[in-house]
Short mmCIF file of the N, C-alpha and C atoms (twelve columns), coordinates in Angstrom:
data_MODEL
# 
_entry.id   MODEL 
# 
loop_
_atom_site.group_PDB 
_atom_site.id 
_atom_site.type_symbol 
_atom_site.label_atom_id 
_atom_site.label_alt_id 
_atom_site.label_comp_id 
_atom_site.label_asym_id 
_atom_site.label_seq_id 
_atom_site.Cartn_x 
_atom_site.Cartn_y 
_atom_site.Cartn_z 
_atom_site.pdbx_PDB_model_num 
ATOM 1   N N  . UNK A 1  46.261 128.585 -40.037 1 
ATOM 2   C CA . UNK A 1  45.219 128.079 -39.174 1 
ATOM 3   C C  . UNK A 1  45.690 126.773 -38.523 1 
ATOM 4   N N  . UNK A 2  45.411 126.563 -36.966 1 
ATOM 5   C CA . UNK A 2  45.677 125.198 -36.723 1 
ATOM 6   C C  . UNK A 2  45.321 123.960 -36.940 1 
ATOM 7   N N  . UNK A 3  45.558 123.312 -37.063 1 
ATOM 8   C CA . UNK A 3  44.769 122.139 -37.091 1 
ATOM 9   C C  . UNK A 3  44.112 121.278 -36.038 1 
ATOM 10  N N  . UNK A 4  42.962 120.412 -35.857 1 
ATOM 11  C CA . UNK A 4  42.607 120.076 -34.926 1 
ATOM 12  C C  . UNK A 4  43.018 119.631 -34.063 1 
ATOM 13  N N  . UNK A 5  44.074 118.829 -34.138 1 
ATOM 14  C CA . UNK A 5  45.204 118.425 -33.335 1 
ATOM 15  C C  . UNK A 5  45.950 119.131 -33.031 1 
ATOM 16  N N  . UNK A 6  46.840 120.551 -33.637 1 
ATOM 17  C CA . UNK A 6  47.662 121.472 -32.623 1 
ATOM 18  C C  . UNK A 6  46.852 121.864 -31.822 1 
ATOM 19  N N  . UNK A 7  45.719 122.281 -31.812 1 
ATOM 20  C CA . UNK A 7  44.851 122.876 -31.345 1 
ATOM 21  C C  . UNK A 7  44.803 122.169 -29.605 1 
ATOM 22  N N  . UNK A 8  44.221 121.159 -30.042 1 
ATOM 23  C CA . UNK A 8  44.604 120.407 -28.691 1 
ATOM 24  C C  . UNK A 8  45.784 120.078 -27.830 1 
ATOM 25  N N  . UNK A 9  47.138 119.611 -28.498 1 
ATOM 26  C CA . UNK A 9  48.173 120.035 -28.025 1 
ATOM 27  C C  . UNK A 9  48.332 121.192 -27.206 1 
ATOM 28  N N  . UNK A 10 48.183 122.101 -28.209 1 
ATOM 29  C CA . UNK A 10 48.409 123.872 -27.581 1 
ATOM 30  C C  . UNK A 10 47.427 123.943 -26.014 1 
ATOM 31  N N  . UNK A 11 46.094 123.254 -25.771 1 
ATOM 32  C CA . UNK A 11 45.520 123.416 -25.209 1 
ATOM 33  C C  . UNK A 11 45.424 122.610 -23.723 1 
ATOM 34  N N  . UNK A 12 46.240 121.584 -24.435 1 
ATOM 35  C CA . UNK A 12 47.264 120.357 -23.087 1 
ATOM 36  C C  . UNK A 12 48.126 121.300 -22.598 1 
ATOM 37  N N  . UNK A 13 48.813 121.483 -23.520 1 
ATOM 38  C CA . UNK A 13 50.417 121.716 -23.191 1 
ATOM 39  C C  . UNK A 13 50.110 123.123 -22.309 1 
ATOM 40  N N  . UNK A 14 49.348 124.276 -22.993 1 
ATOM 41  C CA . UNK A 14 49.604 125.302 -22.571 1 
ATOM 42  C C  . UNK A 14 48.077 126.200 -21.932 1 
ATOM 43  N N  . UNK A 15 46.995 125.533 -21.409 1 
ATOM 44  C CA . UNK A 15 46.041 126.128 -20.624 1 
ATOM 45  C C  . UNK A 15 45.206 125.251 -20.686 1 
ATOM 46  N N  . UNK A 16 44.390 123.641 -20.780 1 
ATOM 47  C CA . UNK A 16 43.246 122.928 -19.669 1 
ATOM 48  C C  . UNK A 16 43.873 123.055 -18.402 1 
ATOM 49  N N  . UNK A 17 45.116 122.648 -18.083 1 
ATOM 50  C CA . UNK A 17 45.468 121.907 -16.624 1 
ATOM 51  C C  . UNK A 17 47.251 123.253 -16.607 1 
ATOM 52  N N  . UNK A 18 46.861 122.917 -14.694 1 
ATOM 53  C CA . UNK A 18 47.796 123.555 -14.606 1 
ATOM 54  C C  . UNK A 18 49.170 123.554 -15.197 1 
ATOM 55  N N  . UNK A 19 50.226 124.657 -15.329 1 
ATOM 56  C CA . UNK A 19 51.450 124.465 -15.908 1 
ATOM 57  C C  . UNK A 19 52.056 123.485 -15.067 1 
ATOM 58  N N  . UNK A 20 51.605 122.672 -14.053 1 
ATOM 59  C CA . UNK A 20 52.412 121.303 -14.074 1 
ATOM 60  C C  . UNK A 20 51.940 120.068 -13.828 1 
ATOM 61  N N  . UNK A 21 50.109 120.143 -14.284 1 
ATOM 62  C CA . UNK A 21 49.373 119.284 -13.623 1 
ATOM 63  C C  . UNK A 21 49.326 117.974 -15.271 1 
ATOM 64  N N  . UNK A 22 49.899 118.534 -16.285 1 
ATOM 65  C CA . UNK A 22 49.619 118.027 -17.827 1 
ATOM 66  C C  . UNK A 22 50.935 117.496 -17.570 1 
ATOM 67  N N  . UNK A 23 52.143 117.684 -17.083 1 
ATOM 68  C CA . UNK A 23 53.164 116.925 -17.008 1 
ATOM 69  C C  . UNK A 23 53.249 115.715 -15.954 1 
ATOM 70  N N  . UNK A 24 52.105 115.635 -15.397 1 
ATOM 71  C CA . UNK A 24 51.798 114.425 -14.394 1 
ATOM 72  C C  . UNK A 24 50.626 113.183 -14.949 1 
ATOM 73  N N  . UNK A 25 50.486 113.452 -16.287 1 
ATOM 74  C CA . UNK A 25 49.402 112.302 -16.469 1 
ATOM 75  C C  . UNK A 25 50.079 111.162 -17.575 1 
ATOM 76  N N  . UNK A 26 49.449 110.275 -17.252 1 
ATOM 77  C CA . UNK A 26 49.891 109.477 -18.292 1 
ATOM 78  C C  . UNK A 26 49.598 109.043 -19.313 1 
ATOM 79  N N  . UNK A 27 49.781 108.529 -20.364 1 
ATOM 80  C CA . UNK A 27 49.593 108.096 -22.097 1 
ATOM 81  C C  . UNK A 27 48.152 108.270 -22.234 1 
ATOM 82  N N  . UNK A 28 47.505 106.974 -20.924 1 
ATOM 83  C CA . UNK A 28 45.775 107.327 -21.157 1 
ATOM 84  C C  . UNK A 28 45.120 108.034 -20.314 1 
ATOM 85  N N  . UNK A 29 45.202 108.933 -19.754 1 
ATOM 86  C CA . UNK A 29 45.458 110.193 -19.082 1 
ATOM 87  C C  . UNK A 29 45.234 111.447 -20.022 1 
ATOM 88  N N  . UNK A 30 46.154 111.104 -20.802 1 
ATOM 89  C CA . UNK A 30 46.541 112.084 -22.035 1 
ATOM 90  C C  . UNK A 30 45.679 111.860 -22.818 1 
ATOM 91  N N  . UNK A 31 45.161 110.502 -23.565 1 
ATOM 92  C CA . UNK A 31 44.581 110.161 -24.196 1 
ATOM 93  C C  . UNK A 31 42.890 110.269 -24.531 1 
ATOM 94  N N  . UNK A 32 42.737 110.461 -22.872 1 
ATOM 95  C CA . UNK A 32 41.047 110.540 -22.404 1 
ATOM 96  C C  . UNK A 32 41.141 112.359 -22.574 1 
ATOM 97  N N  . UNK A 33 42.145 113.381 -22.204 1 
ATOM 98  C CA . UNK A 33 41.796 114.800 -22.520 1 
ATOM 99  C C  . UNK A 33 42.013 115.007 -23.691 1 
ATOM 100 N N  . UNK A 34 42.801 114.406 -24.481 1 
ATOM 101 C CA . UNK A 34 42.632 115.143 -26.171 1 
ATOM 102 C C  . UNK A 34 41.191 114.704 -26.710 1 
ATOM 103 N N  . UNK A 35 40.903 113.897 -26.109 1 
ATOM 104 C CA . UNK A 35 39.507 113.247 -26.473 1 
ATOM 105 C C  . UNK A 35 38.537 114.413 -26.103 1 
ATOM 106 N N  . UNK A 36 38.642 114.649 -25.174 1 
ATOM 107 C CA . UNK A 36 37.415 115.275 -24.307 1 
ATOM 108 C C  . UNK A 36 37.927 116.405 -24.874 1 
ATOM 109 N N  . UNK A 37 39.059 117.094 -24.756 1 
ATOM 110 C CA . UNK A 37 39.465 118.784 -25.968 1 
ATOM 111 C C  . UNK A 37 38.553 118.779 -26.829 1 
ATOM 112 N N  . UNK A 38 38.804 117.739 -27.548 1 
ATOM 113 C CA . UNK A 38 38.298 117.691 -29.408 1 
ATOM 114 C C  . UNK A 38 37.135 117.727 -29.104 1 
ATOM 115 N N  . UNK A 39 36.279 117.129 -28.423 1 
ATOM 116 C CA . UNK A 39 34.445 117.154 -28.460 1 
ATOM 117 C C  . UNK A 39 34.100 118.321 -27.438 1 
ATOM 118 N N  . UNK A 40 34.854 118.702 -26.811 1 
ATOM 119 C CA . UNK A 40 34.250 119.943 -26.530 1 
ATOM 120 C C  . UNK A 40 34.489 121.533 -27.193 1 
ATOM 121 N N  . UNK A 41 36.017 121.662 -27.270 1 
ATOM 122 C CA . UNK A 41 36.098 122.665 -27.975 1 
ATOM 123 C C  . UNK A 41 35.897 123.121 -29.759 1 
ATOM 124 N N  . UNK A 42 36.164 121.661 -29.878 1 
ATOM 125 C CA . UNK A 42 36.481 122.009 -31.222 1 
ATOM 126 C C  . UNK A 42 35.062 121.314 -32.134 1 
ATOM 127 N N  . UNK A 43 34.113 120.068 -31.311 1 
ATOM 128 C CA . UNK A 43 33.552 119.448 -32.193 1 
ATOM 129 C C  . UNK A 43 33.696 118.138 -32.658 1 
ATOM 130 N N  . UNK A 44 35.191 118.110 -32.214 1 
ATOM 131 C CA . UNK A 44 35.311 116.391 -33.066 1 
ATOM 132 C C  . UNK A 44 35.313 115.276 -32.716 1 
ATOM 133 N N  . UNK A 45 34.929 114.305 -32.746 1 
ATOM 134 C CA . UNK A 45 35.092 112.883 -32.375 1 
ATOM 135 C C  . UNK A 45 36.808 112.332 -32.422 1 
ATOM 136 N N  . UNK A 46 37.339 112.201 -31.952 1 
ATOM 137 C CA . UNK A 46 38.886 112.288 -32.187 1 
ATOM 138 C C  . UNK A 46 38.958 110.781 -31.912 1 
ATOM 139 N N  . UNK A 47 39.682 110.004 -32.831 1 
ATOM 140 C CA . UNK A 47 40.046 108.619 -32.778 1 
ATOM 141 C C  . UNK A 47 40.932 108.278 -32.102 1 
ATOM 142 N N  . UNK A 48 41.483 106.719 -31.365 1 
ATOM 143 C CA . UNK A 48 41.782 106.507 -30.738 1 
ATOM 144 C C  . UNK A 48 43.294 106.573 -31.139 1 
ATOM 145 N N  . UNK A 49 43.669 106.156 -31.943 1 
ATOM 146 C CA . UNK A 49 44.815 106.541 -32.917 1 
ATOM 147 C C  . UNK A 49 45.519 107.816 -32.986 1 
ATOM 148 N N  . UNK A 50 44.252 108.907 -33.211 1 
ATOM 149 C CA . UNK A 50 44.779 110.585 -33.361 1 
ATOM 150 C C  . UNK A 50 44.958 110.995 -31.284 1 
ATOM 151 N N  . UNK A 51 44.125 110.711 -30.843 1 
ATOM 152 C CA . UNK A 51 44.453 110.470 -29.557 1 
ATOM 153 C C  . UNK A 51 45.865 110.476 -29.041 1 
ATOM 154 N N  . UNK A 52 46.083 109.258 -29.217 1 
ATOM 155 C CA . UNK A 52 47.628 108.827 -28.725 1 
ATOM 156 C C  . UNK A 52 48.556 109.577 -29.410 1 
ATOM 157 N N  . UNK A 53 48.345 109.680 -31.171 1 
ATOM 158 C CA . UNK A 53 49.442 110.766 -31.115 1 
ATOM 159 C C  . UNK A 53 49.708 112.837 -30.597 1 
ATOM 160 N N  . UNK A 54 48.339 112.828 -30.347 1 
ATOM 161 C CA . UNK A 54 48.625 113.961 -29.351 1 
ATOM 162 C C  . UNK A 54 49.671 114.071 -28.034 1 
ATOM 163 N N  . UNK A 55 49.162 112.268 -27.237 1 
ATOM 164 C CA . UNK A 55 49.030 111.988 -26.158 1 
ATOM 165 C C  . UNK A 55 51.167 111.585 -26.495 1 
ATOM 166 N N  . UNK A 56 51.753 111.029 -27.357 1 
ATOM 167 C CA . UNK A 56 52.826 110.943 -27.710 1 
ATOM 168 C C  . UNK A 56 53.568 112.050 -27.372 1 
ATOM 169 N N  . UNK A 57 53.419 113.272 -28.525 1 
ATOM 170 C CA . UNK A 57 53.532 114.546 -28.911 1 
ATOM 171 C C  . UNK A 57 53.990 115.179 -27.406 1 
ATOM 172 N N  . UNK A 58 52.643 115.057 -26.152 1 
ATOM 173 C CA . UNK A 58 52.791 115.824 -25.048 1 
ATOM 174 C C  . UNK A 58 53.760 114.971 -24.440 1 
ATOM 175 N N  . UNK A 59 54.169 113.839 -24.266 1 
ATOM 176 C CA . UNK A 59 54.799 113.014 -23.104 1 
ATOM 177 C C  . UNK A 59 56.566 113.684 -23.669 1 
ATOM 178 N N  . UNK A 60 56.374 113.454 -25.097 1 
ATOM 179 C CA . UNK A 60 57.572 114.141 -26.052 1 
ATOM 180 C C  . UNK A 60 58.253 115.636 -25.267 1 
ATOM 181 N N  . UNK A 61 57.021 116.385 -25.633 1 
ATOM 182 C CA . UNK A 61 57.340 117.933 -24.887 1 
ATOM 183 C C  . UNK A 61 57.606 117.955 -23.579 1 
ATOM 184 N N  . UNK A 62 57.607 116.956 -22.847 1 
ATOM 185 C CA . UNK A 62 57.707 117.373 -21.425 1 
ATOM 186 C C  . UNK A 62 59.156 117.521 -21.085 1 
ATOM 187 N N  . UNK A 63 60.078 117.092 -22.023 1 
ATOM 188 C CA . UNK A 63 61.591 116.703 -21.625 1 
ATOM 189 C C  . UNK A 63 62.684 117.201 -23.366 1 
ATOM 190 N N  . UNK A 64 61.812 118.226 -23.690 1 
ATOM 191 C CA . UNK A 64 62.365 118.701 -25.281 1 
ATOM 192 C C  . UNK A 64 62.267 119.875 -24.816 1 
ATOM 193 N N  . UNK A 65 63.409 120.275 -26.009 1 
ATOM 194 C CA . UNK A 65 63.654 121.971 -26.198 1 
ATOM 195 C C  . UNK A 65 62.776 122.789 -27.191 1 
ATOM 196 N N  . UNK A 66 62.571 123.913 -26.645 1 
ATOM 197 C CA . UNK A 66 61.072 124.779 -27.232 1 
ATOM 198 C C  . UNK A 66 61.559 124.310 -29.045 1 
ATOM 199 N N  . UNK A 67 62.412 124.140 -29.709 1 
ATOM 200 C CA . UNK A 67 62.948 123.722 -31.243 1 
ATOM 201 C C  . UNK A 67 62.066 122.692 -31.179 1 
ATOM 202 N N  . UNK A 68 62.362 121.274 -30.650 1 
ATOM 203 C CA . UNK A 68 61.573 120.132 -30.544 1 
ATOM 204 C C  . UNK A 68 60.392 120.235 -30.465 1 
ATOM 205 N N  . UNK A 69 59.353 120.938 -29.260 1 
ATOM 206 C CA . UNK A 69 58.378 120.844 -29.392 1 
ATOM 207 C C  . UNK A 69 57.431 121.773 -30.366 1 
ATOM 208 N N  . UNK A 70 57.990 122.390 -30.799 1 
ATOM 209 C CA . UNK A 70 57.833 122.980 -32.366 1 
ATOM 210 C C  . UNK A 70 57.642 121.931 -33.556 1 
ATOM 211 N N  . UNK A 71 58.764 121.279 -33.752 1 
ATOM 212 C CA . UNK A 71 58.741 120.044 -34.605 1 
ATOM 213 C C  . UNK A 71 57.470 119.213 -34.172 1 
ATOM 214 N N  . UNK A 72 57.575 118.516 -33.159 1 
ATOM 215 C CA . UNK A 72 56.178 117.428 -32.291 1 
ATOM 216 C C  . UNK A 72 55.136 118.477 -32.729 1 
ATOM 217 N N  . UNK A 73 54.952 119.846 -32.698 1 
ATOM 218 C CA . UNK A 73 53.699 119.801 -32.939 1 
ATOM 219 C C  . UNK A 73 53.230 120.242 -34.249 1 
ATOM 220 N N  . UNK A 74 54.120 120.693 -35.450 1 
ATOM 221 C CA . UNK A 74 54.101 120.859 -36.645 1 
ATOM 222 C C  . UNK A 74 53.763 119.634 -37.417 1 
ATOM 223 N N  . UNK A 75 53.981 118.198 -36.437 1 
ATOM 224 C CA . UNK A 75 53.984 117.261 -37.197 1 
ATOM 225 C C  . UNK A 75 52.449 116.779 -36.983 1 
ATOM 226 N N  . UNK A 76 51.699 117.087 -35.915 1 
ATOM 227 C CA . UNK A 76 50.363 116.597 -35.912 1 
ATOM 228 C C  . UNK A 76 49.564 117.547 -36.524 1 
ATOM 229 N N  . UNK A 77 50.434 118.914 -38.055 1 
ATOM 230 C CA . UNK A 77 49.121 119.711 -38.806 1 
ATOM 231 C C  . UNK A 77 48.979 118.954 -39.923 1 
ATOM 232 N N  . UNK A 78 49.491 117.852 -40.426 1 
ATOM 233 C CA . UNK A 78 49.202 117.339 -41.787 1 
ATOM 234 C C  . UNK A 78 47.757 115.851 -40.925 1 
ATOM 235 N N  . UNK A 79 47.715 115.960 -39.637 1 
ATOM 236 C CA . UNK A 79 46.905 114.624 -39.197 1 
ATOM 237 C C  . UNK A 79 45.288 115.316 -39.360 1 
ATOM 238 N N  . UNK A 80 44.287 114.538 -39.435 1 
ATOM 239 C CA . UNK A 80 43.338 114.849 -39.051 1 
ATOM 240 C C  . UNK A 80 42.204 113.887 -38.237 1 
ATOM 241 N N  . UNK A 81 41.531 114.455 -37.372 1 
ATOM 242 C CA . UNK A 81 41.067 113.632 -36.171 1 
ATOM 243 C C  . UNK A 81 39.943 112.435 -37.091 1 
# 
């Protein structure tokens, strides 16, 4: 099962915004849609903290190999919002 945070990742990275409109925003950019992900899809109040490391995670993937962004996002299932 994912966790609340891949969840959002998966949902940056790979269907809110177009396949190249998520590679044009920035840290708080990033920061304000994992926010808005988490309380809409999922329910959660997502901290400002769990935020950024989504918002990390995606700036990460934009310039990593599908291995890497595997790792970046395996590492936000032990977080919780």
């Amino acid at each position: 099962m994912k966790s609340n945070l891949q969840y959002i990742f998966d949902k940056i990275t790979r269907g809110t915004a177009s396949a190249e409109e998520w590679k044009n925003l920035d840290r708080e950019a990033l920061m304000a849609l994992a926010m808005s992900v988490g309380a809409a899809d999922r329910g959660v109040a997502l901290a400002a903290d769990k935020a950024s490391l989504v918002a990390d995670a995606v700036m990460a993937a934009r310039t990593s190999s599908s291995a890497d962004v595997r790792r970046l996002r395996a590492g936000l299932d032990h977080e919780e919002p």
